[in-house]
Amino acid sequence: MAEMLLPASQQRRVKAMTAAADSAGRAAVPLLLCALLAPGGAYVLDDSDGLGREFDGIGGVSGGGPNFGASLHILKVEIGGDGQTTDGTEPSHMHYALDENYFRGYEWWLMKEAKKRNPNITLIGLPWSFPGWLGKGFNWPYVNLQLTAYYVVTWIVGAKRYHDLDIDYIGIWNERPYNVNYIKVLRKMLNYQGLQQVKIIASDSLWESISASMLLDAELLKAIDVIGAHYPGTHTVKDAQLTGKKLWSSEDFSTLNSDTGAGCWGRILNQNYINGYMTSTIAWNLVASYYEQLPYGRCGLMTAQEPWSGHYVVESPVWVSAHTTQFTQPGWYYLKTVGHLEKGGSYVALTDGLGNLTIIIETMSHKHSKCIRPFLPYFNVSQQFATFILKGSFSKIPELQVWYTKLGKSSERFLFKQLDSLWLLDSIGNFTLELQEDELFTLTTLTTGRKGSYPLPPKSQPFPSTYKDDFDVDYPFFSEAPNFADQTGVFEYFTNTEDPGEHRFTLRQVLNQRPITWAADASNTITIIGDYDWTNLTIKCDVYIETPDTGGVFIAGRVNKGGVLIRSARGIFFWIFANGSYRVTGDLAGWIIYALGHVEVTAKKWYTLTLTIRGGFASGMLNDKSLWTDIPVNFPKNGWAAIGTHSFEFAQFDNFYVEATS
C-alpha cells in the first residue's frame, strides 16, 4: 500500500505546505520544514504500552446524526416532574398516583427525532423535580423509596412500550441530595423488571460525597455504573478515581453560545479527560429554545428561540463539537499519551483499535474560553510549533485528514473547515503544526467528516404584535399550547366532554398540589408568552375558576422575570377570585396591591378579563365592562404577557388574545 502511494507523496507535501495557508491562513506542514523555523515541543502518540480509558461520547441535555453538524453521541433528557427546572416546568407522566400519560411534553418527540438521526445515540433520563404525591406532604422524594423507584421505572418502561425507546442510563436527583438506600432499591427494581441493561449514574452533583459513599459500601459501589459530576472544572478527586468507575462530566458548559462559549466548550472537551479522566462531557443545554430573557438565555449549542418565525442559528459550539464527535465514537479509547502543550492548550488522541486515529488539539486562550462556572484560574497561551511523533501501530499511517477552526476576529474566523490532508509517508510518522491562540485542529485517518449544509433559516422576527389562540385542538401533537412557557404549574390542552359549546376545548392548569421542587417555584401557577420588550398592550382572556371559595385566576402584562426567579416576578396582575373579589397587584406574589374590591364572581362560570396597559397607567374590564381604570403603574416598563392561578388549583383559559402597540 505504501509503495503504491509513494509517487504522489512529493505533490502531497507541496500541497500540505501551501494549500492550507491559501484556504485558511494556517498551514499544516511536514516536520523537516517547520523544525528549521522555530523550536517547539515534541509530543509522542503511542499505543505500544496499551490504551487509556474507553470514550463514552459527547452529549447535550434536553442528537444529531453521525458526520453532520454536531453529531452528538448522547442525549440526556429531563424526566418531567411538574416543577420549575431553570427556564420552565416540564409535565410529569404521572401528575397523580393513578394517572399515567406517556405523551405529555416534548422529550418523547425529541428522543425519537434523535434516534432517527443517530440510531446508536445513548439516552439518559434524570429527574429534576417530582410530582407532589410522591412526597406525601414533604418536599422530599425519598419518603417512600419503593414508590419513587416505581415512578422512575414506569417512565423507562413507558418509553419502550409507547415509543420504542431504550433508555440506557438513569439518574437519581439533579444536583440535589442522593439517598444510598434509594439507589439500591432502584437497582433492584430495575433488575426485577428485566431492565438489567439500564445503568445508574450518580449523583449529578459533586464528586466527593458519592464517591466516598461508594468506597464504604460494596453494594452501592456495585449498583452505580457511572459517577457523574456537574461543572467539575476539568478535575476529579482521588476517591472518584479509586472507585474504578467511569467518570463523566454529566452537565457542563451552560455558557452563552458566542465564540467565547465555543472556546469554553473546546477547552473542556479535551481537558476534562486530560485533567480528570472524564470520558464523557454533556452540555447544558442542547438547543436554546426558550425566551432569551429567561435565565441562561442562549446557553445552548445552537439557538432556535423563534418558533413563530422559524429562525434559528447554528452557533460556533456546534462546529467545535464536530471536531470530536464526527471523528470518534463511544467504544473508542483514549491513548495514554495525551496532555498539555508547552505554551498552552492541550491535545488528546483516540483510536478504535482497528488502525484509525483521531487527534484533537486546542489552544483556547483564557480570555476567550471562560465558562459560566466554575472560576477559571489564569493561564497563558502563545504561538508555538508542536511536533507530533506517531509510534506503535500508528507509525505507518500514510495520511491524515485535517479539520480546522479559528475563533475570534471575523476576518480570521473559520468554523470546521477542511484543509488539505497531511501526507506522512516521507516524514516517518512525524508532523509539526504552527499553532496560534484560539484554534482547533482535528487530524484523523477517517475520511467521513462532513460539515453539512442546511437551508437558509427564515429571517428573525419579533413575536407577533397581535396574537390569539382559542385552543381548539382535538388531538394535539404536544400537550402544551405553542409559545406559552410554563414557569410554575402545568398548562395543558383540555377537552370539556360535557361542554359542547364555545368552551369545549380549553387550556387547563392541571396541578392541585405543589410538586417536590428543584427550584424556588412560585406559590401561584403562571405561564408566560410574547415579547419581553412589550410595553403598551391589551390582554384579553376567558377564564374559568374550578375551585369554589378559595380559587382565583389572573391575566398579566409586563411580567419581568421567569425561570428560577419566578417567585420575585413583577408586572401588572389582574386577579379575580371565587369569593367575589378582585385585585390588581404589581407582583406575582401579591404583596404590592394597586387596587382591590368586590365583584360578582363565582366558581364554575366563565368570565372574560381584559387588561390594558398604556404608558404609566393600566385599566381592567370584566365581561367587557370597566372594573377599574387609570391605575398608575410605573414599574416594570416592559415584559411578557401571562395567565395563571392563585394557587395550585384547577382552572381553565380560553380565547386568549393580546395586542401590543408602540
XYZ file of C-alpha atoms in Angstrom, residues 234-580:
347
model
C -11.901 19.650 34.300
C -10.827 17.949 37.561
C -11.944 14.928 39.557
C -10.984 13.808 43.076
C -8.939 10.833 44.236
C -11.900 8.949 45.745
C -13.773 9.084 42.441
C -10.802 7.586 40.620
C -10.357 4.912 43.296
C -13.863 3.563 42.650
C -12.718 2.313 39.249
C -15.990 3.565 37.758
C -16.486 5.603 34.631
C -16.248 9.337 35.364
C -18.427 11.772 33.417
C -18.942 15.481 33.382
C -22.654 14.818 33.250
C -23.513 18.512 32.954
C -21.143 21.217 31.761
C -20.868 24.330 29.565
C -24.027 26.441 30.390
C -22.308 29.341 28.648
C -23.529 31.879 26.095
C -23.052 30.311 22.679
C -20.759 33.051 21.419
C -17.211 32.305 20.306
C -16.171 32.565 23.970
C -18.714 29.866 24.756
C -17.322 27.815 21.897
C -13.836 28.307 23.359
C -15.073 27.088 26.748
C -16.580 24.010 25.092
C -13.480 23.236 23.039
C -11.188 23.546 26.045
C -13.197 21.341 28.398
C -13.886 18.642 25.802
C -10.150 17.949 25.765
C -9.138 18.846 29.301
C -11.950 17.028 31.104
C -10.130 13.863 30.091
C -6.554 15.113 30.373
C -7.003 16.587 33.866
C -9.783 14.412 35.231
C -10.107 11.159 33.227
C -13.687 12.080 32.312
C -14.758 10.021 29.323
C -17.967 11.911 28.558
C -18.963 15.565 28.656
C -22.606 16.617 28.341
C -23.576 20.209 27.558
C -26.386 22.087 29.219
C -28.145 22.715 27.053
C -28.763 21.158 23.709
C -30.669 23.953 21.933
C -31.541 27.369 23.356
C -35.270 27.131 22.601
C -36.762 29.346 25.291
C -37.320 33.083 25.642
C -33.896 34.701 25.630
C -34.604 36.877 28.689
C -35.184 33.811 30.846
C -32.154 32.693 32.908
C -29.225 31.435 30.835
C -30.586 32.779 27.560
C -28.755 31.387 24.511
C -26.788 28.895 26.612
C -27.304 26.099 24.090
C -25.057 24.566 21.464
C -27.303 26.314 18.945
C -30.206 28.776 19.089
C -33.800 28.236 17.940
C -35.920 30.584 20.051
C -38.444 31.866 17.499
C -40.969 29.136 16.694
C -43.291 31.829 15.330
C -40.745 32.743 12.616
C -38.771 29.505 12.278
C -35.494 31.414 12.588
C -32.523 29.545 14.041
C -28.758 29.989 14.283
C -26.191 27.207 14.056
C -23.731 28.632 16.576
C -19.983 28.007 16.799
C -20.229 25.425 19.668
C -21.889 23.076 17.156
C -18.771 23.077 14.988
C -16.464 22.794 17.992
C -18.418 19.654 18.943
C -17.903 18.251 15.463
C -14.115 18.311 15.891
C -14.544 15.460 18.389
C -17.883 13.837 17.626
C -17.508 13.298 13.890
C -14.184 11.501 14.266
C -14.775 9.354 17.348
C -17.486 7.058 18.617
C -18.340 5.549 22.000
C -16.218 2.424 22.313
C -13.070 4.096 21.029
C -10.219 4.524 23.529
C -8.108 7.471 24.520
C -4.373 6.969 24.214
C -2.346 7.131 27.404
C -0.129 9.671 25.657
C -2.303 12.794 25.907
C -1.599 16.056 27.674
C -0.890 19.780 27.665
C 1.110 21.776 25.147
C 4.244 23.607 26.305
C 2.899 27.076 25.538
C -0.729 26.475 26.463
C -3.500 24.345 25.068
C -3.924 20.593 25.013
C -4.141 17.518 22.824
C -5.961 14.211 23.027
C -5.831 11.223 20.728
C -8.275 8.346 20.370
C -8.344 5.089 18.442
C -10.906 2.464 17.526
C -8.245 -0.230 17.913
C -8.602 -1.072 14.232
C -5.922 1.277 12.955
C -7.864 4.529 12.989
C -6.508 7.515 14.897
C -8.074 10.886 15.719
C -6.092 13.730 17.292
C -7.823 16.865 18.643
C -5.667 19.889 19.512
C -6.982 23.071 21.167
C -5.240 26.331 22.026
C -8.071 28.221 23.695
C -6.940 31.374 25.455
C -8.019 32.268 28.978
C -9.904 35.373 27.874
C -11.841 33.627 25.128
C -12.715 30.329 26.827
C -14.249 31.233 30.179
C -17.202 29.036 31.068
C -20.012 30.418 33.200
C -18.740 28.183 36.021
C -16.502 27.315 37.796
C -13.901 30.082 38.182
C -11.126 29.641 35.619
C -7.587 30.209 37.008
C -5.398 32.288 34.749
C -3.217 30.594 32.162
C -1.308 31.768 29.128
C -1.384 30.523 25.544
C 1.018 31.756 22.899
C 2.109 30.969 19.361
C 4.050 27.714 19.178
C 5.228 24.899 16.964
C 4.165 21.436 18.084
C 5.705 18.280 16.685
C 3.715 15.065 16.950
C 5.501 11.733 16.665
C 3.356 8.723 15.797
C 4.615 5.456 17.226
C 3.355 1.942 17.763
C 0.606 0.873 15.401
C 0.271 4.465 14.194
C 3.809 4.830 12.863
C 2.845 3.638 9.375
C -0.185 5.880 8.901
C 0.266 7.397 5.428
C -2.190 10.300 5.575
C -4.267 12.377 7.992
C -7.342 14.432 7.154
C -7.189 17.938 8.640
C -10.117 19.965 10.008
C -9.628 23.466 11.370
C -11.442 26.097 13.446
C -10.269 29.581 14.327
C -12.359 31.576 16.810
C -12.138 35.301 17.342
C -11.929 38.180 14.859
C -14.305 37.821 11.935
C -11.516 38.451 9.444
C -9.622 35.411 10.768
C -12.572 33.252 11.788
C -13.151 29.789 10.345
C -15.544 27.151 11.618
C -14.846 23.468 10.967
C -13.054 23.932 7.675
C -11.424 21.012 5.925
C -7.832 21.696 4.887
C -5.755 19.636 2.509
C -4.714 16.341 4.022
C -1.346 15.828 5.656
C 0.897 13.271 3.935
C 3.183 11.366 6.309
C 4.988 8.730 4.258
C 8.150 10.806 3.857
C 8.261 12.083 7.433
C 8.413 8.751 9.277
C 5.128 9.400 11.055
C 6.098 12.853 12.295
C 4.474 16.206 11.617
C 4.619 19.718 13.004
C 1.863 22.305 13.332
C 2.168 26.004 13.862
C -0.440 26.850 16.498
C -1.918 30.252 17.319
C -4.368 31.208 20.073
C -7.996 30.075 19.928
C -7.587 27.320 17.354
C -8.816 23.771 16.994
C -7.260 21.115 14.800
C -8.564 17.622 14.213
C -6.202 15.262 12.401
C -7.724 11.889 11.602
C -7.493 8.802 9.474
C -11.265 8.943 8.986
C -12.436 10.352 5.669
C -16.122 10.604 6.614
C -16.066 14.127 8.079
C -18.676 16.468 6.714
C -19.609 19.977 7.649
C -23.016 19.524 6.126
C -25.345 22.181 4.822
C -28.793 23.376 5.742
C -31.366 25.692 4.194
C -31.015 29.396 4.862
C -33.116 29.945 8.012
C -36.126 32.250 7.829
C -35.379 35.802 8.918
C -35.625 36.662 12.590
C -38.943 38.257 13.503
C -40.273 39.645 16.785
C -43.189 37.871 18.406
C -46.377 38.883 16.541
C -47.788 42.118 17.936
C -51.282 40.651 17.612
C -51.677 37.070 18.786
C -54.632 34.843 19.620
C -55.244 31.215 20.492
C -58.633 29.567 21.024
C -57.023 26.202 21.952
C -59.479 24.398 19.666
C -57.312 21.340 19.099
C -58.987 17.947 19.305
C -55.874 15.746 19.068
C -52.867 17.907 19.963
C -49.394 16.768 18.916
C -47.995 18.165 22.162
C -49.798 18.591 25.468
C -48.714 22.249 25.706
C -50.047 25.125 23.631
C -47.449 26.749 21.356
C -45.439 29.744 22.584
C -46.683 29.529 26.180
C -43.821 28.841 28.598
C -44.999 27.369 31.918
C -42.994 28.798 34.831
C -44.848 27.273 37.771
C -47.608 24.746 37.293
C -48.526 22.837 34.129
C -50.920 24.171 31.489
C -52.287 21.553 29.077
C -54.819 21.268 26.282
C -58.112 20.094 27.764
C -61.397 18.793 26.371
C -64.616 19.554 28.254
C -66.611 16.471 27.275
C -69.725 17.875 28.982
C -69.491 21.260 27.225
C -70.438 21.020 23.556
C -70.337 24.796 23.175
C -67.715 27.510 22.797
C -65.506 26.219 25.613
C -65.253 22.566 24.620
C -61.509 22.935 24.036
C -59.511 24.964 26.553
C -56.113 25.357 28.207
C -56.188 23.973 31.747
C -53.850 24.289 34.717
C -53.759 20.672 35.878
C -51.858 20.617 39.198
C -53.689 20.871 42.515
C -50.647 20.275 44.695
C -47.158 21.699 44.794
C -44.523 19.421 43.245
C -41.375 18.277 45.011
C -39.427 21.268 43.830
C -35.945 21.610 42.395
C -36.058 25.422 42.274
C -37.983 28.083 44.186
C -41.290 27.632 42.376
C -43.849 30.368 42.986
C -46.853 29.720 45.202
C -49.005 30.639 42.225
C -49.008 28.951 38.825
C -48.071 31.039 35.800
C -47.313 30.635 32.099
C -45.754 33.450 30.072
C -45.948 34.367 26.402
C -44.914 37.067 23.977
C -42.185 39.657 23.575
C -40.198 40.766 26.607
C -39.961 44.254 25.080
C -43.727 44.737 25.082
C -44.695 47.964 26.863
C -48.186 49.001 25.774
C -50.573 46.113 25.338
C -54.081 44.790 25.739
C -54.589 41.240 27.033
C -57.950 39.527 26.889
C -58.846 36.009 28.005
C -61.850 33.920 29.044
C -61.256 32.358 32.461
C -62.938 29.623 34.491
C -62.277 29.061 38.199
C -62.874 25.431 39.195
C -62.232 25.687 42.956
C -65.131 27.175 44.985
C -64.456 29.821 47.657
C -60.636 29.797 47.543
C -59.970 29.641 43.797
C -58.582 32.508 41.751
C -57.085 33.334 38.358
C -55.240 36.215 36.717
C -54.068 37.724 33.482
C -50.944 39.876 33.477
C -48.656 42.103 31.418
C -45.098 43.413 31.654
C -44.024 40.301 33.599
C -40.296 40.853 34.051
C -38.905 37.595 35.477
C -39.185 33.876 34.912
C -37.367 30.608 35.406
C -35.727 30.115 38.789
C -36.502 33.795 39.550
C -40.252 33.449 39.050
C -41.176 33.988 42.720
C -39.948 37.581 42.511
C -41.633 38.424 39.194
C -43.011 41.957 38.915
C -45.639 43.153 36.445
C -49.294 44.215 36.367
C -51.527 41.344 37.550
C -55.341 41.442 37.307
C -56.934 38.810 39.589
C -60.478 37.605 40.209
C -61.431 35.199 42.990
C -64.270 32.749 43.585
C -65.108 34.528 46.851
C -66.374 37.529 44.877
